Amino acid sequence: RSAIRTRYEYLPYIYTTFWVANQTGLPVMRPLWVEFPSDSQTFAKDDTFITGASILVKPVVFQDSDSAAVYLPTSSPTTPTFWYDIESSEQFTGGNTVNVATPLNKIPVFQRGGSIIPKRERARRASSLMEHDPYTLQVALDSNQKASGLLFIDDGLSFNFLKGGYIARSFNFENYVITSSSLSSPYASSSSLSSTVAGSSVVSSPATKAFTTENRVERISILGFPANSPPFIRAEVTTASGQSYSVELERKNGRVIIRKPDVLVSENWSIKLLY
C-alpha cells in the first residue's frame, strides 16, 4: 500500500518523463549507464534502474531479504554526485555502494542531487481525482547547491498536446532562489534529435486548443543544505504580476520546507530564501 501511494505521489514526474520520451526518444526506465556513461561501474548493473534522469530504484526481488546493496553512480570522479533517500532524506555520495534495510514496506529509492521533482501528495482513490490537487516541488541540491527540473501538464485524455494544448514549466534553484519559467521542449536546443522522434511537432505546431490550469504549488521541500548554510527565516514570493509577499519556512527531517507559497504552477514566479 505504501509503494502504491508513493507511485501516485510521483505521477506528475512520471507523466513528465513520458513527455520527455515523446520529445527525445529517451526511454522512461533507463539503465544506469545511460545517465552515467563515464562511470564504468554502471555498465554491468542490471538490477537497478533510473526512472527519467532523477529517480534511482533498486527493486528487492529475493525472498526474505532484509537489506539490499545499492550502487549509487557518479557523474564525475572530481565533483561529487549526491543522492537522497526519498523517505529519510539522508544524503549519500555517488561512486559508492550503500547497504539499505529493506523490510516489507521499504523499496530503496533515491533522488539525484541537482533535480527538482514535481509531486502531488494528497492521497486519492484514483489519479483522475487528483486533477485539481496542488503540487509539491521536491528540490534535491547538488554539490553546488543548484537544482533544476521540468513539469508537463495537459488534459491527460486527448492528443491536443500535439497541437500546443499543454503547459510545460522549467524550475531552477540557484543562489537561494527558485524560479518557474515557460518551456517549449525539454531539449529545445537539441533540434537534431527532437526533429527525428514522434511528437516533435509539440515544439513548433500552433495551438488549436489552449490548455489552462488553476493548480497551485502548496509546498516546496529542499534537501541538501550543508550544516553551515544560512539560518533561513522566511521566503519572499514574487508573482508574474509583480506582487510580493512573505511566507513561512519550516525545518523538518533535514529539509527546508516552504509552506503555501500559493503560486500558480502555470505562471512565471520566483521565491527567494531570506536570512
PDB file of C-alpha atoms in Angstrom:
ATOM      1  CA  ARG A   1       0.000   0.000   0.000  1.00  0.00           C
ATOM      2  CA  SER A   2       2.849   2.381   0.847  1.00  0.00           C
ATOM      3  CA  ALA A   3       4.542   1.700  -2.505  1.00  0.00           C
ATOM      4  CA  ILE A   4       1.291   2.301  -4.406  1.00  0.00           C
ATOM      5  CA  ARG A   5       0.714   5.588  -2.588  1.00  0.00           C
ATOM      6  CA  THR A   6       4.285   6.704  -3.327  1.00  0.00           C
ATOM      7  CA  ARG A   7       3.790   5.903  -7.006  1.00  0.00           C
ATOM      8  CA  TYR A   8       0.656   8.066  -7.070  1.00  0.00           C
ATOM      9  CA  GLU A   9       2.587  10.932  -5.454  1.00  0.00           C
ATOM     10  CA  TYR A  10       5.204  10.771  -8.193  1.00  0.00           C
ATOM     11  CA  LEU A  11       2.748  10.589 -11.114  1.00  0.00           C
ATOM     12  CA  PRO A  12       3.442  14.227 -12.181  1.00  0.00           C
ATOM     13  CA  TYR A  13       7.131  13.362 -12.532  1.00  0.00           C
ATOM     14  CA  ILE A  14       6.396  10.078 -14.325  1.00  0.00           C
ATOM     15  CA  TYR A  15       3.967  11.809 -16.710  1.00  0.00           C
ATOM     16  CA  THR A  16       6.545  14.496 -17.438  1.00  0.00           C
ATOM     17  CA  THR A  17       9.130  11.786 -18.130  1.00  0.00           C
ATOM     18  CA  PHE A  18       6.834  10.254 -20.742  1.00  0.00           C
ATOM     19  CA  TRP A  19       6.661  13.664 -22.439  1.00  0.00           C
ATOM     20  CA  VAL A  20      10.450  13.814 -22.465  1.00  0.00           C
ATOM     21  CA  ALA A  21      10.424  10.346 -24.048  1.00  0.00           C
ATOM     22  CA  ASN A  22       7.971  11.594 -26.682  1.00  0.00           C
ATOM     23  CA  GLN A  23      10.183  14.584 -27.460  1.00  0.00           C
ATOM     24  CA  THR A  24      13.624  12.978 -27.375  1.00  0.00           C
ATOM     25  CA  GLY A  25      13.291   9.207 -27.717  1.00  0.00           C
ATOM     26  CA  LEU A  26      14.928   8.635 -24.339  1.00  0.00           C
ATOM     27  CA  PRO A  27      13.321   5.688 -22.508  1.00  0.00           C
ATOM     28  CA  VAL A  28      11.323   6.252 -19.334  1.00  0.00           C
ATOM     29  CA  MET A  29      13.119   3.420 -17.497  1.00  0.00           C
ATOM     30  CA  ARG A  30      16.846   3.667 -18.126  1.00  0.00           C
ATOM     31  CA  PRO A  31      19.839   1.511 -17.251  1.00  0.00           C
ATOM     32  CA  LEU A  32      22.354   3.374 -15.101  1.00  0.00           C
ATOM     33  CA  TRP A  33      24.893   3.735 -17.903  1.00  0.00           C
ATOM     34  CA  VAL A  34      22.502   5.863 -19.977  1.00  0.00           C
ATOM     35  CA  GLU A  35      22.718   8.652 -17.405  1.00  0.00           C
ATOM     36  CA  PHE A  36      26.249   7.878 -16.211  1.00  0.00           C
ATOM     37  CA  PRO A  37      28.295   6.776 -19.236  1.00  0.00           C
ATOM     38  CA  SER A  38      31.581   7.866 -17.620  1.00  0.00           C
ATOM     39  CA  ASP A  39      31.045   5.593 -14.593  1.00  0.00           C
ATOM     40  CA  SER A  40      32.275   2.168 -15.667  1.00  0.00           C
ATOM     41  CA  GLN A  41      30.758   0.579 -12.563  1.00  0.00           C
ATOM     42  CA  THR A  42      27.312   1.076 -14.116  1.00  0.00           C
ATOM     43  CA  PHE A  43      27.992  -0.988 -17.245  1.00  0.00           C
ATOM     44  CA  ALA A  44      27.250  -4.366 -15.643  1.00  0.00           C
ATOM     45  CA  LYS A  45      24.500  -3.173 -13.285  1.00  0.00           C
ATOM     46  CA  ASP A  46      21.238  -4.785 -14.394  1.00  0.00           C
ATOM     47  CA  ASP A  47      19.449  -4.916 -11.026  1.00  0.00           C
ATOM     48  CA  THR A  48      18.905  -1.151 -10.686  1.00  0.00           C
ATOM     49  CA  PHE A  49      17.259   1.394 -12.969  1.00  0.00           C
ATOM     50  CA  ILE A  50      16.579   5.108 -13.215  1.00  0.00           C
ATOM     51  CA  THR A  51      13.125   6.496 -13.948  1.00  0.00           C
ATOM     52  CA  GLY A  52      13.776   9.540 -16.090  1.00  0.00           C
ATOM     53  CA  ALA A  53      17.019  11.239 -15.167  1.00  0.00           C
ATOM     54  CA  SER A  54      16.462  11.648 -11.452  1.00  0.00           C
ATOM     55  CA  ILE A  55      14.851   8.713  -9.592  1.00  0.00           C
ATOM     56  CA  LEU A  56      17.000   5.628  -8.943  1.00  0.00           C
ATOM     57  CA  VAL A  57      15.213   2.420  -7.909  1.00  0.00           C
ATOM     58  CA  LYS A  58      16.678  -0.849  -6.611  1.00  0.00           C
ATOM     59  CA  PRO A  59      13.920  -3.492  -6.663  1.00  0.00           C
ATOM     60  CA  VAL A  60      14.050  -6.115  -3.907  1.00  0.00           C
ATOM     61  CA  VAL A  61      13.333  -9.415  -5.652  1.00  0.00           C
ATOM     62  CA  PHE A  62      14.713 -12.110  -3.358  1.00  0.00           C
ATOM     63  CA  GLN A  63      12.594 -13.840  -0.737  1.00  0.00           C
ATOM     64  CA  ASP A  64      13.290 -12.980   2.914  1.00  0.00           C
ATOM     65  CA  SER A  65      15.723 -10.192   2.004  1.00  0.00           C
ATOM     66  CA  ASP A  66      16.098  -7.719   4.852  1.00  0.00           C
ATOM     67  CA  SER A  67      18.707  -5.489   3.176  1.00  0.00           C
ATOM     68  CA  ALA A  68      19.944  -4.506  -0.272  1.00  0.00           C
ATOM     69  CA  ALA A  69      23.312  -3.306  -1.548  1.00  0.00           C
ATOM     70  CA  VAL A  70      22.678  -0.302  -3.792  1.00  0.00           C
ATOM     71  CA  TYR A  71      25.341   1.177  -6.054  1.00  0.00           C
ATOM     72  CA  LEU A  72      24.870   4.937  -6.449  1.00  0.00           C
ATOM     73  CA  PRO A  73      26.579   6.154  -9.632  1.00  0.00           C
ATOM     74  CA  THR A  74      28.656   9.283 -10.039  1.00  0.00           C
ATOM     75  CA  SER A  75      28.882  11.775 -12.889  1.00  0.00           C
ATOM     76  CA  SER A  76      32.476  12.777 -12.244  1.00  0.00           C
ATOM     77  CA  PRO A  77      35.447  11.476 -10.255  1.00  0.00           C
ATOM     78  CA  THR A  78      36.266  15.032  -9.161  1.00  0.00           C
ATOM     79  CA  THR A  79      32.819  16.533  -8.481  1.00  0.00           C
ATOM     80  CA  PRO A  80      30.643  14.602  -6.004  1.00  0.00           C
ATOM     81  CA  THR A  81      27.228  13.367  -7.119  1.00  0.00           C
ATOM     82  CA  PHE A  82      24.690  13.429  -4.294  1.00  0.00           C
ATOM     83  CA  TRP A  83      21.768  11.043  -3.826  1.00  0.00           C
ATOM     84  CA  TYR A  84      18.929  11.376  -1.300  1.00  0.00           C
ATOM     85  CA  ASP A  85      16.802   8.605   0.197  1.00  0.00           C
ATOM     86  CA  ILE A  86      13.277   9.806  -0.605  1.00  0.00           C
ATOM     87  CA  GLU A  87      11.939   8.597   2.754  1.00  0.00           C
ATOM     88  CA  SER A  88      14.642   9.579   5.232  1.00  0.00           C
ATOM     89  CA  SER A  89      16.184  12.498   3.250  1.00  0.00           C
ATOM     90  CA  GLU A  90      19.611  11.060   4.105  1.00  0.00           C
ATOM     91  CA  GLN A  91      22.317  12.212   1.715  1.00  0.00           C
ATOM     92  CA  PHE A  92      24.779   9.809   0.065  1.00  0.00           C
ATOM     93  CA  THR A  93      27.738  10.400  -2.243  1.00  0.00           C
ATOM     94  CA  GLY A  94      27.829   8.682  -5.633  1.00  0.00           C
ATOM     95  CA  GLY A  95      30.501   6.210  -6.620  1.00  0.00           C
ATOM     96  CA  ASN A  96      29.760   4.096  -3.560  1.00  0.00           C
ATOM     97  CA  THR A  97      27.652   1.090  -2.599  1.00  0.00           C
ATOM     98  CA  VAL A  98      25.336   1.598   0.362  1.00  0.00           C
ATOM     99  CA  ASN A  99      23.532  -1.049   2.364  1.00  0.00           C
ATOM    100  CA  VAL A 100      19.835  -0.254   2.797  1.00  0.00           C
ATOM    101  CA  ALA A 101      17.495  -2.012   5.224  1.00  0.00           C
ATOM    102  CA  THR A 102      14.557  -3.438   3.254  1.00  0.00           C
ATOM    103  CA  PRO A 103      11.661  -4.548   5.430  1.00  0.00           C
ATOM    104  CA  LEU A 104       8.489  -5.444   3.538  1.00  0.00           C
ATOM    105  CA  ASN A 105       7.388  -1.819   3.393  1.00  0.00           C
ATOM    106  CA  LYS A 106      10.688  -0.438   2.046  1.00  0.00           C
ATOM    107  CA  ILE A 107      11.928  -0.198  -1.555  1.00  0.00           C
ATOM    108  CA  PRO A 108      15.269   1.619  -1.955  1.00  0.00           C
ATOM    109  CA  VAL A 109      14.530   4.767  -3.961  1.00  0.00           C
ATOM    110  CA  PHE A 110      16.875   7.745  -4.286  1.00  0.00           C
ATOM    111  CA  GLN A 111      16.533  11.205  -5.810  1.00  0.00           C
ATOM    112  CA  ARG A 112      19.501  12.544  -7.720  1.00  0.00           C
ATOM    113  CA  GLY A 113      21.127  15.696  -6.409  1.00  0.00           C
ATOM    114  CA  GLY A 114      20.574  18.628  -8.756  1.00  0.00           C
ATOM    115  CA  SER A 115      16.997  17.660  -9.612  1.00  0.00           C
ATOM    116  CA  ILE A 116      13.569  19.147  -8.890  1.00  0.00           C
ATOM    117  CA  ILE A 117      10.730  16.615  -8.813  1.00  0.00           C
ATOM    118  CA  PRO A 118       7.049  17.654  -9.109  1.00  0.00           C
ATOM    119  CA  LYS A 119       4.711  15.649  -6.884  1.00  0.00           C
ATOM    120  CA  ARG A 120       1.141  15.545  -5.626  1.00  0.00           C
ATOM    121  CA  GLU A 121       0.985  14.391  -2.024  1.00  0.00           C
ATOM    122  CA  ARG A 122      -2.738  14.231  -1.291  1.00  0.00           C
ATOM    123  CA  ALA A 123      -3.952  10.630  -1.131  1.00  0.00           C
ATOM    124  CA  ARG A 124      -6.729   9.847  -3.608  1.00  0.00           C
ATOM    125  CA  ARG A 125      -8.512   6.673  -4.709  1.00  0.00           C
ATOM    126  CA  ALA A 126      -7.694   7.324  -8.381  1.00  0.00           C
ATOM    127  CA  SER A 127      -5.422   9.583 -10.401  1.00  0.00           C
ATOM    128  CA  SER A 128      -8.453  11.193 -12.067  1.00  0.00           C
ATOM    129  CA  LEU A 129      -9.426  12.606  -8.669  1.00  0.00           C
ATOM    130  CA  MET A 130      -6.045  14.406  -8.434  1.00  0.00           C
ATOM    131  CA  GLU A 131      -6.782  16.695 -11.387  1.00  0.00           C
ATOM    132  CA  HIS A 132      -7.288  19.840  -9.283  1.00  0.00           C
ATOM    133  CA  ASP A 133      -4.822  18.996  -6.495  1.00  0.00           C
ATOM    134  CA  PRO A 134      -1.901  21.346  -5.806  1.00  0.00           C
ATOM    135  CA  TYR A 135       1.727  20.417  -6.425  1.00  0.00           C
ATOM    136  CA  THR A 136       4.737  19.899  -4.215  1.00  0.00           C
ATOM    137  CA  LEU A 137       8.210  20.578  -5.619  1.00  0.00           C
ATOM    138  CA  GLN A 138      10.930  18.386  -4.109  1.00  0.00           C
ATOM    139  CA  VAL A 139      14.304  20.070  -4.598  1.00  0.00           C
ATOM    140  CA  ALA A 140      17.444  17.948  -4.157  1.00  0.00           C
ATOM    141  CA  LEU A 141      20.582  20.094  -4.216  1.00  0.00           C
ATOM    142  CA  ASP A 142      23.806  19.093  -5.930  1.00  0.00           C
ATOM    143  CA  SER A 143      27.308  19.844  -4.635  1.00  0.00           C
ATOM    144  CA  ASN A 144      26.993  23.436  -5.910  1.00  0.00           C
ATOM    145  CA  GLN A 145      23.625  23.896  -4.172  1.00  0.00           C
ATOM    146  CA  LYS A 146      21.804  24.062  -7.512  1.00  0.00           C
ATOM    147  CA  ALA A 147      18.900  22.077  -8.973  1.00  0.00           C
ATOM    148  CA  SER A 148      16.548  22.052 -11.955  1.00  0.00           C
ATOM    149  CA  GLY A 149      13.517  20.132 -13.168  1.00  0.00           C
ATOM    150  CA  LEU A 150      10.524  20.020 -15.503  1.00  0.00           C
ATOM    151  CA  LEU A 151       6.757  19.703 -15.278  1.00  0.00           C
ATOM    152  CA  PHE A 152       4.439  18.831 -18.180  1.00  0.00           C
ATOM    153  CA  ILE A 153       0.652  19.127 -17.861  1.00  0.00           C
ATOM    154  CA  ASP A 154      -2.113  18.523 -20.381  1.00  0.00           C
ATOM    155  CA  ASP A 155      -5.688  17.257 -20.239  1.00  0.00           C
ATOM    156  CA  GLY A 156      -4.475  13.670 -19.803  1.00  0.00           C
ATOM    157  CA  LEU A 157      -7.061  12.424 -22.298  1.00  0.00           C
ATOM    158  CA  SER A 158      -6.634  13.764 -25.820  1.00  0.00           C
ATOM    159  CA  PHE A 159      -3.875  14.363 -28.376  1.00  0.00           C
ATOM    160  CA  ASN A 160      -4.298  18.144 -28.143  1.00  0.00           C
ATOM    161  CA  PHE A 161      -0.756  18.367 -26.778  1.00  0.00           C
ATOM    162  CA  LEU A 162       0.446  17.659 -30.335  1.00  0.00           C
ATOM    163  CA  LYS A 163      -1.088  20.998 -31.334  1.00  0.00           C
ATOM    164  CA  GLY A 164       0.168  23.004 -28.393  1.00  0.00           C
ATOM    165  CA  GLY A 165      -2.558  22.179 -25.881  1.00  0.00           C
ATOM    166  CA  TYR A 166      -0.257  21.754 -22.915  1.00  0.00           C
ATOM    167  CA  ILE A 167       1.743  23.543 -20.231  1.00  0.00           C
ATOM    168  CA  ALA A 168       5.465  22.896 -19.749  1.00  0.00           C
ATOM    169  CA  ARG A 169       7.421  24.518 -16.950  1.00  0.00           C
ATOM    170  CA  SER A 170      11.082  24.693 -16.073  1.00  0.00           C
ATOM    171  CA  PHE A 171      12.125  25.052 -12.430  1.00  0.00           C
ATOM    172  CA  ASN A 172      15.569  26.196 -11.317  1.00  0.00           C
ATOM    173  CA  PHE A 173      17.173  26.698  -7.918  1.00  0.00           C
ATOM    174  CA  GLU A 174      20.342  28.775  -7.577  1.00  0.00           C
ATOM    175  CA  ASN A 175      21.681  31.314  -5.070  1.00  0.00           C
ATOM    176  CA  TYR A 176      18.795  30.519  -2.691  1.00  0.00           C
ATOM    177  CA  VAL A 177      16.193  31.446  -5.341  1.00  0.00           C
ATOM    178  CA  ILE A 178      13.786  29.060  -7.062  1.00  0.00           C
ATOM    179  CA  THR A 179      12.191  30.221 -10.308  1.00  0.00           C
ATOM    180  CA  SER A 180       9.468  28.964 -12.642  1.00  0.00           C
ATOM    181  CA  SER A 181       9.561  29.728 -16.366  1.00  0.00           C
ATOM    182  CA  SER A 182       7.858  28.532 -19.544  1.00  0.00           C
ATOM    183  CA  LEU A 183       9.382  25.747 -21.634  1.00  0.00           C
ATOM    184  CA  SER A 184       8.601  24.673 -25.197  1.00  0.00           C
ATOM    185  CA  SER A 185      10.605  21.434 -25.266  1.00  0.00           C
ATOM    186  CA  PRO A 186      12.710  19.515 -22.743  1.00  0.00           C
ATOM    187  CA  TYR A 187      15.665  19.722 -25.138  1.00  0.00           C
ATOM    188  CA  ALA A 188      14.729  22.550 -27.468  1.00  0.00           C
ATOM    189  CA  SER A 189      18.400  23.132 -28.251  1.00  0.00           C
ATOM    190  CA  SER A 190      18.805  19.531 -29.447  1.00  0.00           C
ATOM    191  CA  SER A 191      16.824  20.051 -32.637  1.00  0.00           C
ATOM    192  CA  SER A 192      18.660  17.307 -34.495  1.00  0.00           C
ATOM    193  CA  LEU A 193      17.318  14.747 -32.050  1.00  0.00           C
ATOM    194  CA  SER A 194      13.857  16.122 -31.335  1.00  0.00           C
ATOM    195  CA  SER A 195      13.094  16.516 -35.034  1.00  0.00           C
ATOM    196  CA  THR A 196      13.524  12.795 -35.631  1.00  0.00           C
ATOM    197  CA  VAL A 197      11.217  11.412 -32.968  1.00  0.00           C
ATOM    198  CA  ALA A 198       7.455  11.145 -32.822  1.00  0.00           C
ATOM    199  CA  GLY A 199       5.813  14.155 -31.238  1.00  0.00           C
ATOM    200  CA  SER A 200       8.457  16.680 -32.280  1.00  0.00           C
ATOM    201  CA  SER A 201       5.560  18.766 -33.598  1.00  0.00           C
ATOM    202  CA  VAL A 202       4.900  19.739 -29.989  1.00  0.00           C
ATOM    203  CA  VAL A 203       7.700  22.280 -30.286  1.00  0.00           C
ATOM    204  CA  SER A 204       6.538  24.025 -33.425  1.00  0.00           C
ATOM    205  CA  SER A 205       2.807  23.408 -34.022  1.00  0.00           C
ATOM    206  CA  PRO A 206       0.497  26.320 -33.227  1.00  0.00           C
ATOM    207  CA  ALA A 207      -2.054  25.701 -30.505  1.00  0.00           C
ATOM    208  CA  THR A 208      -5.537  24.924 -31.753  1.00  0.00           C
ATOM    209  CA  LYS A 209      -6.931  24.468 -28.253  1.00  0.00           C
ATOM    210  CA  ALA A 210      -5.067  26.181 -25.457  1.00  0.00           C
ATOM    211  CA  PHE A 211      -4.721  24.313 -22.184  1.00  0.00           C
ATOM    212  CA  THR A 212      -5.034  26.167 -18.881  1.00  0.00           C
ATOM    213  CA  THR A 213      -4.979  25.135 -15.238  1.00  0.00           C
ATOM    214  CA  GLU A 214      -5.545  26.816 -11.897  1.00  0.00           C
ATOM    215  CA  ASN A 215      -3.381  24.331  -9.984  1.00  0.00           C
ATOM    216  CA  ARG A 216      -1.050  25.878  -7.440  1.00  0.00           C
ATOM    217  CA  VAL A 217       2.133  24.977  -5.609  1.00  0.00           C
ATOM    218  CA  GLU A 218       1.333  24.229  -1.982  1.00  0.00           C
ATOM    219  CA  ARG A 219       4.782  23.209  -0.774  1.00  0.00           C
ATOM    220  CA  ILE A 220       8.457  23.348  -1.774  1.00  0.00           C
ATOM    221  CA  SER A 221      10.730  20.925   0.051  1.00  0.00           C
ATOM    222  CA  ILE A 222      14.502  21.447  -0.255  1.00  0.00           C
ATOM    223  CA  LEU A 223      17.026  18.730   0.618  1.00  0.00           C
ATOM    224  CA  GLY A 224      20.785  19.026   0.900  1.00  0.00           C
ATOM    225  CA  PHE A 225      21.653  22.296   2.602  1.00  0.00           C
ATOM    226  CA  PRO A 226      25.003  21.868   4.386  1.00  0.00           C
ATOM    227  CA  ALA A 227      25.298  22.381   8.128  1.00  0.00           C
ATOM    228  CA  ASN A 228      26.888  25.813   7.620  1.00  0.00           C
ATOM    229  CA  SER A 229      24.075  27.126   5.423  1.00  0.00           C
ATOM    230  CA  PRO A 230      22.417  30.422   6.454  1.00  0.00           C
ATOM    231  CA  PRO A 231      19.669  30.301   9.094  1.00  0.00           C
ATOM    232  CA  PHE A 232      16.752  30.900   6.736  1.00  0.00           C
ATOM    233  CA  ILE A 233      13.788  32.527   8.456  1.00  0.00           C
ATOM    234  CA  ARG A 234      11.268  33.169   5.665  1.00  0.00           C
ATOM    235  CA  ALA A 235      10.789  33.216   1.897  1.00  0.00           C
ATOM    236  CA  GLU A 236       9.834  36.115  -0.347  1.00  0.00           C
ATOM    237  CA  VAL A 237       7.482  35.278  -3.225  1.00  0.00           C
ATOM    238  CA  THR A 238       7.312  37.395  -6.388  1.00  0.00           C
ATOM    239  CA  THR A 239       4.437  36.525  -8.749  1.00  0.00           C
ATOM    240  CA  ALA A 240       4.083  37.044 -12.501  1.00  0.00           C
ATOM    241  CA  SER A 241       2.145  40.260 -11.858  1.00  0.00           C
ATOM    242  CA  GLY A 242       4.949  41.657  -9.689  1.00  0.00           C
ATOM    243  CA  GLN A 243       3.158  41.131  -6.380  1.00  0.00           C
ATOM    244  CA  SER A 244       5.475  40.268  -3.483  1.00  0.00           C
ATOM    245  CA  TYR A 245       4.732  38.690  -0.113  1.00  0.00           C
ATOM    246  CA  SER A 246       6.432  36.598   2.555  1.00  0.00           C
ATOM    247  CA  VAL A 247       5.681  33.021   3.570  1.00  0.00           C
ATOM    248  CA  GLU A 248       6.832  30.834   6.435  1.00  0.00           C
ATOM    249  CA  LEU A 249       9.642  28.298   6.447  1.00  0.00           C
ATOM    250  CA  GLU A 250       9.965  25.086   8.407  1.00  0.00           C
ATOM    251  CA  ARG A 251      12.957  22.815   9.028  1.00  0.00           C
ATOM    252  CA  LYS A 252      11.979  19.176   9.323  1.00  0.00           C
ATOM    253  CA  ASN A 253      13.860  15.886   8.846  1.00  0.00           C
ATOM    254  CA  GLY A 254      16.806  17.582   7.169  1.00  0.00           C
ATOM    255  CA  ARG A 255      14.621  19.629   4.828  1.00  0.00           C
ATOM    256  CA  VAL A 256      13.813  23.300   4.452  1.00  0.00           C
ATOM    257  CA  ILE A 257      10.097  23.484   3.636  1.00  0.00           C
ATOM    258  CA  ILE A 258       8.352  26.495   2.102  1.00  0.00           C
ATOM    259  CA  ARG A 259       4.717  26.180   3.050  1.00  0.00           C
ATOM    260  CA  LYS A 260       1.836  27.546   0.983  1.00  0.00           C
ATOM    261  CA  PRO A 261       3.660  29.840  -1.442  1.00  0.00           C
ATOM    262  CA  ASP A 262       0.298  29.872  -3.290  1.00  0.00           C
ATOM    263  CA  VAL A 263       1.741  30.460  -6.764  1.00  0.00           C
ATOM    264  CA  LEU A 264       0.141  29.162  -9.952  1.00  0.00           C
ATOM    265  CA  VAL A 265       2.123  26.276 -11.377  1.00  0.00           C
ATOM    266  CA  SER A 266       1.441  27.623 -14.894  1.00  0.00           C
ATOM    267  CA  GLU A 267       2.925  31.110 -14.334  1.00  0.00           C
ATOM    268  CA  ASN A 268       6.358  32.678 -14.022  1.00  0.00           C
ATOM    269  CA  TRP A 269       7.382  33.386 -10.442  1.00  0.00           C
ATOM    270  CA  SER A 270      10.363  33.413  -8.094  1.00  0.00           C
ATOM    271  CA  ILE A 271      10.813  32.550  -4.429  1.00  0.00           C
ATOM    272  CA  LYS A 272      13.874  33.740  -2.510  1.00  0.00           C
ATOM    273  CA  LEU A 273      15.024  32.314   0.804  1.00  0.00           C
ATOM    274  CA  LEU A 274      15.852  35.061   3.291  1.00  0.00           C
ATOM    275  CA  TYR A 275      18.012  35.009   6.418  1.00  0.00           C
TER     276      TYR A 275
END
